[in-house]
């Protein structure tokens, strides 16, 4: 029996993850096992789940994350496909809890599916968000084609060059991704260095961070909001790339037009 059976709130939360995973596959951003999702589900853990004996672990996180004491997460499994997570979330992901030393995790349900190889980045970011008192509960890493392609141009890796190009492609981009796109220079996938650089960029006030030549990492209140922020940025990159494919460099909206968006939508930047 799944731990979701008598827990409608948690069930709804996992269903949303499955829905988002399906979109990632449909978008073409999730080849093979590409991308990963974690959600801080601590608020929806019931007593049945709390009383359950772990089925695997403890396993080391690779660092000590003091703000994760008592926290629970749903995680995509490593080497698992988004398209499979979409149809069978509890067979392609698992629920983990952080042990009291804040340096290990145990798998509690439903199956002993080992969490994503990007767990160091996901958990370090959740630890950071809790420390900051942020309401954000979801983190999403995916491989969107246009945004990754743009990170292959060194000129686009300077601070806020991509942010301004993308915001200027279509007004909604700035309205719905108001903090823009942070840049993390290439780091080994799954490494603690990648986790540290990701936190540094999120701390620089970005909700979405590009991992050079690899993908993007987004945080938000829930998984669908994290997906939406990436989706609007990827739409903007598509428009840019279509213009370039037609043989011209797109004009983009003017600074004055973008400032007007900030004023009308009461945006932070
Ligand atoms: P996982 O299958 O371990 O989640 O890895 C996918 C990925 O995109 C690594 O960056
Ligand atoms: Zn990846």
Short mmCIF file of C-alpha atoms in Angstrom, two decimals, residues 1-7 10-19 21 41 44-45 49 52 55 72-77 80-96 107-114:
data_model
loop_
_atom_site.label_atom_id
_atom_site.label_comp_id
_atom_site.label_asym_id
_atom_site.label_seq_id
_atom_site.Cartn_x
_atom_site.Cartn_y
_atom_site.Cartn_z
CA UNK A 1 0.00 0.00 0.00
CA UNK A 2 1.30 3.44 -0.92
CA UNK A 3 1.81 6.01 1.83
CA UNK A 4 -0.23 8.34 -0.36
CA UNK A 5 -3.41 6.32 0.02
CA UNK A 6 -4.75 8.01 3.16
CA UNK A 7 -3.00 11.33 2.68
CA UNK A 10 0.56 14.66 -0.06
CA UNK A 11 -1.11 12.77 -2.89
CA UNK A 12 -2.09 16.06 -4.56
CA UNK A 13 1.45 17.38 -4.15
CA UNK A 14 2.98 14.28 -5.80
CA UNK A 15 0.37 14.40 -8.59
CA UNK A 16 1.52 17.94 -9.37
CA UNK A 17 5.12 16.69 -9.63
CA UNK A 18 3.94 13.95 -12.01
CA UNK A 19 2.06 16.52 -14.11
CA UNK A 21 7.36 15.77 -15.22
CA UNK A 41 6.86 17.85 1.61
CA UNK A 44 2.15 17.18 4.42
CA UNK A 45 3.80 14.29 6.27
CA UNK A 49 4.56 8.23 7.42
CA UNK A 52 7.18 4.18 9.27
CA UNK A 55 13.41 1.00 3.90
CA UNK A 72 11.08 15.32 4.29
CA UNK A 73 11.40 15.44 0.51
CA UNK A 74 9.96 13.79 -2.53
CA UNK A 75 12.79 13.24 -5.05
CA UNK A 76 12.99 11.96 -8.59
CA UNK A 77 15.09 8.76 -8.63
CA UNK A 80 14.80 7.53 -13.80
CA UNK A 81 12.97 9.09 -16.72
CA UNK A 82 10.69 12.13 -16.42
CA UNK A 83 8.24 10.40 -18.73
CA UNK A 84 8.06 7.48 -16.29
CA UNK A 85 7.83 9.80 -13.26
CA UNK A 86 4.81 11.36 -14.99
CA UNK A 87 2.90 8.08 -15.06
CA UNK A 88 4.20 6.31 -11.95
CA UNK A 89 5.67 8.87 -9.54
CA UNK A 90 6.06 6.53 -6.58
CA UNK A 91 7.94 3.94 -8.66
CA UNK A 92 10.32 6.48 -10.17
CA UNK A 93 10.82 8.71 -7.17
CA UNK A 94 10.90 8.27 -3.41
CA UNK A 95 10.19 9.99 -0.13
CA UNK A 96 13.27 10.63 1.99
CA UNK A 107 14.45 6.39 2.10
CA UNK A 108 11.07 5.87 3.76
CA UNK A 109 8.57 5.21 0.94
CA UNK A 110 7.25 3.70 -1.27
CA UNK A 111 10.19 1.83 -2.86
CA UNK A 112 13.99 1.95 -2.33
CA UNK A 113 14.53 4.27 -5.31
CA UNK A 114 17.84 6.12 -4.87
#
